[in-house]
């Protein structure tokens, strides 16, 4: 069962523009959400997270938005840089149960 | 600082052969340890997690097993590999089990032929 879905397998944006990566979840028990970034032949690295008591968390160029009523979260990268090109995984957690989406491959073109 | 080591980086094994992937964590004590697998086009699937030496929880019944012989060592094994065991295997650790970010190793790309 896919409790966390990233419906866009890939996204391409121009350098300097905004990148918006989306994630939907089905389990209303999830209360903590994370984004990971993965380069080829490397393990994912933690990028940013948000608790269900918030609707926004910002860290530099990265902002995560949470819409609990829609069970939707998104990651905004502004401005996008070529070094941001990677696969981004969304994850949702309830207690010790962490589920991952299938990932979105972001390509930032110079 | 904490580091996680996972090896080998790539592995090609024939069907029916055994498997042993090893993961070690440095710079922390009593970490929670995890094995994940990513099949092509799929998300990361949790296979096993461990909260302490000799304590293994299995999330997906299958052809694989895990062991934790030492506090910072986590091993993924199989007696006989299947074609469907191919994938990208990731070891990870965290400070706690609940709502905690994971620190991943660099992964092992396993191809079963």
Coordinates of C-alpha atoms in Angstrom, one line a residue:
Chain A
X1 CA 0.0 0.0 0.0
X2 CA 1.3 3.4 -0.9
X3 CA 0.5 5.7 1.9
X4 CA 2.8 8.4 0.6
X5 CA 2.7 9.3 -3.0
X6 CA 4.8 11.5 -5.2
X7 CA 2.8 11.6 -8.4
X8 CA 5.4 13.4 -10.5
X9 CA 8.4 11.2 -11.2
X10 CA 10.3 14.1 -12.7
X11 CA 10.4 17.9 -12.8
X12 CA 12.6 20.2 -14.9
X13 CA 13.0 23.9 -14.1
X14 CA 15.3 26.7 -15.2
X15 CA 18.0 28.0 -12.9
X16 CA 16.8 30.9 -10.7
X17 CA 13.2 29.8 -10.9
X18 CA 11.1 28.1 -8.2
X19 CA 10.9 24.4 -7.9
X20 CA 7.8 22.9 -6.4
X21 CA 7.8 19.2 -5.4
X22 CA 4.5 17.7 -4.2
X23 CA 3.6 14.9 -1.9
X24 CA 0.3 13.4 -0.9
X25 CA -0.4 11.0 2.0
X26 CA -3.4 8.9 3.0
X27 CA -2.8 8.1 6.7
X28 CA -4.2 10.8 9.0
X29 CA -2.1 9.4 11.8
X30 CA 1.1 10.8 10.2
X31 CA 2.3 13.7 12.3
X32 CA 5.8 14.4 11.1
X33 CA 7.0 14.9 7.6
X34 CA 10.4 15.0 6.1
X35 CA 12.1 15.6 2.7
X36 CA 15.3 13.9 1.7
X37 CA 17.6 14.6 -1.2
X38 CA 19.5 11.8 -3.0
X39 CA 22.4 12.1 -5.5
X40 CA 23.2 9.1 -7.7
X41 CA 25.1 6.3 -5.9
X42 CA 24.7 7.9 -2.6
X43 CA 22.2 7.5 0.3
X44 CA 19.5 10.0 0.9
X45 CA 20.3 13.0 3.1
X46 CA 17.9 14.8 5.3
X47 CA 16.8 18.2 3.9
X48 CA 14.0 19.7 6.0
X49 CA 11.1 18.5 8.1
X50 CA 7.8 19.8 9.5
X51 CA 5.6 18.8 12.4
X52 CA 1.8 18.5 12.0
X53 CA 1.3 21.4 14.4
X54 CA 2.8 23.7 11.8
X55 CA 1.9 24.6 8.3
X56 CA 5.2 26.0 7.1
X57 CA 8.9 25.6 7.9
X58 CA 11.6 27.5 6.2
X59 CA 15.3 26.9 5.9
X60 CA 17.2 29.1 3.6
X61 CA 16.1 28.4 0.0
X62 CA 13.9 25.5 1.1
X63 CA 10.4 25.8 2.5
X64 CA 8.0 23.0 3.3
X65 CA 4.3 23.6 3.4
X66 CA 1.8 21.3 5.0
X67 CA -1.9 21.2 4.3
X68 CA -3.4 18.7 6.7
X69 CA -6.9 18.9 5.5
X70 CA -5.8 18.0 2.0
X71 CA -3.2 15.6 3.3
X72 CA -0.7 17.3 1.1
X73 CA 2.8 18.7 1.5
X74 CA 5.1 20.5 -0.8
X75 CA 8.7 21.5 -1.0
X76 CA 9.6 24.9 -2.5
X77 CA 13.1 25.6 -3.6
X78 CA 13.8 29.3 -4.4
X79 CA 15.9 30.1 -6.3
X80 CA 16.7 26.8 -7.9
X81 CA 20.3 26.0 -8.6
X82 CA 22.0 23.3 -10.8
X83 CA 23.4 21.7 -7.7
X84 CA 19.8 21.0 -6.6
X85 CA 19.4 18.5 -9.3
X86 CA 18.8 15.2 -7.5
X87 CA 16.0 12.9 -6.5
X88 CA 13.8 14.2 -3.7
X89 CA 11.9 11.8 -1.4
X90 CA 9.0 12.8 0.8
X91 CA 8.5 10.8 4.0
X92 CA 5.8 10.7 6.6
X93 CA 6.0 9.4 10.1
X94 CA 3.6 8.2 12.8
X95 CA 5.5 7.1 15.9
X96 CA 8.0 4.6 14.6
X97 CA 6.4 4.1 11.2
X98 CA 8.1 6.1 8.5
X99 CA 6.9 5.8 4.9
X100 CA 8.6 7.1 1.9
X101 CA 7.3 8.2 -1.5
X102 CA 8.8 6.9 -4.8
X103 CA 10.7 10.1 -5.3
X104 CA 10.8 13.0 -7.8
X105 CA 13.8 13.6 -10.0
X106 CA 14.5 17.3 -10.2
X107 CA 16.6 18.7 -13.0
X108 CA 17.7 22.3 -12.8
X109 CA 18.9 23.6 -16.1
X110 CA 21.5 26.4 -16.3
Chain B
X1 CA 30.8 13.2 14.5
X2 CA 28.7 10.3 13.5
X3 CA 29.4 8.3 10.4
X4 CA 27.8 5.3 8.8
X5 CA 29.6 2.8 6.6
X6 CA 28.0 0.3 4.3
X7 CA 29.6 -2.1 1.9
X8 CA 30.0 -3.3 -0.8
X9 CA 28.8 -0.5 -3.0
X10 CA 27.8 -2.8 -5.8
X11 CA 27.2 -6.6 -5.9
X12 CA 26.3 -9.0 -8.6
X13 CA 25.2 -12.4 -7.4
X14 CA 23.7 -15.5 -9.1
X15 CA 20.2 -16.7 -8.1
X16 CA 20.4 -19.1 -5.2
X17 CA 23.7 -17.7 -3.8
X18 CA 23.9 -16.3 -0.2
X19 CA 24.1 -12.7 0.7
X20 CA 25.7 -10.7 3.4
X21 CA 25.6 -6.9 3.6
X22 CA 27.3 -5.1 6.5
X23 CA 26.7 -1.8 8.0
X24 CA 28.5 -0.1 10.9
X25 CA 27.9 3.2 12.7
X26 CA 30.6 5.2 14.4
X27 CA 30.4 8.1 16.8
X28 CA 27.2 7.2 18.6
X29 CA 26.0 4.6 21.1
X30 CA 22.8 2.5 21.0
X31 CA 21.6 3.8 17.7
X32 CA 18.4 2.6 16.1
X33 CA 19.4 0.8 13.0
X34 CA 17.4 0.1 9.8
X35 CA 17.6 -1.7 6.5
X36 CA 15.6 -0.2 3.6
X37 CA 15.3 -1.4 0.0
X38 CA 14.5 0.7 -3.1
X39 CA 13.2 -1.3 -6.0
X40 CA 13.2 0.4 -9.4
X41 CA 10.6 3.2 -9.5
X42 CA 9.5 2.6 -6.0
X43 CA 9.9 4.3 -2.7
X44 CA 12.1 3.2 0.1
X45 CA 10.7 0.1 1.8
X46 CA 11.5 -0.6 5.4
X47 CA 12.8 -4.2 5.7
X48 CA 14.1 -4.4 9.3
X49 CA 14.8 -2.2 12.2
X50 CA 16.7 -2.8 15.5
X51 CA 16.6 -0.9 18.8
X52 CA 19.4 -2.9 20.4
X53 CA 21.8 -5.9 20.2
X54 CA 20.0 -9.0 19.2
X55 CA 16.6 -7.2 18.8
X56 CA 15.3 -7.3 15.2
X57 CA 11.9 -6.3 14.0
X58 CA 10.8 -7.5 10.5
X59 CA 8.5 -5.3 8.5
X60 CA 8.2 -7.4 5.4
X61 CA 8.2 -11.2 5.5
X62 CA 10.5 -12.4 2.8
X63 CA 13.7 -14.1 1.8
X64 CA 15.9 -11.9 3.9
X65 CA 17.0 -11.8 7.5
X66 CA 18.9 -9.3 9.7
X67 CA 21.2 -9.5 12.7
X68 CA 22.7 -7.1 15.1
X69 CA 25.7 -8.9 16.7
X70 CA 27.2 -5.7 18.1
X71 CA 25.7 -2.3 19.2
X72 CA 26.8 -0.5 16.0
X73 CA 26.8 -3.4 13.5
X74 CA 23.8 -4.4 11.4
X75 CA 23.9 -7.2 8.9
X76 CA 21.5 -8.1 6.1
X77 CA 21.6 -11.7 5.0
X78 CA 20.0 -14.3 2.7
X79 CA 20.6 -18.0 2.4
X80 CA 19.4 -18.1 -1.2
X81 CA 18.9 -15.0 -3.4
X82 CA 15.9 -14.6 -5.7
X83 CA 15.7 -12.5 -8.8
X84 CA 13.2 -10.3 -6.9
X85 CA 15.9 -9.4 -4.3
X86 CA 17.6 -7.1 -6.8
X87 CA 17.5 -3.5 -5.7
X88 CA 19.3 -0.7 -3.9
X89 CA 19.8 -1.5 -0.2
X90 CA 20.3 1.2 2.3
X91 CA 21.3 1.0 5.9
X92 CA 20.3 3.9 8.2
X93 CA 20.4 5.0 11.8
X94 CA 18.6 7.3 14.1
X95 CA 18.8 8.6 17.6
X96 CA 15.2 7.6 18.5
X97 CA 12.5 5.6 16.8
X98 CA 9.9 8.2 16.8
X99 CA 9.6 11.2 14.4
X100 CA 13.3 11.3 14.0
X101 CA 15.4 12.0 10.9
X102 CA 17.4 9.1 9.5
X103 CA 21.0 9.1 8.5
X104 CA 21.6 6.8 5.6
X105 CA 24.6 5.0 4.3
X106 CA 25.7 5.2 0.7
X107 CA 23.8 2.1 -0.3
X108 CA 24.5 -1.2 -2.0
X109 CA 23.2 -1.9 -5.6
X110 CA 22.4 -5.6 -5.7
X111 CA 21.8 -7.3 -9.0
X112 CA 20.7 -10.9 -8.8
X113 CA 21.1 -12.7 -12.2

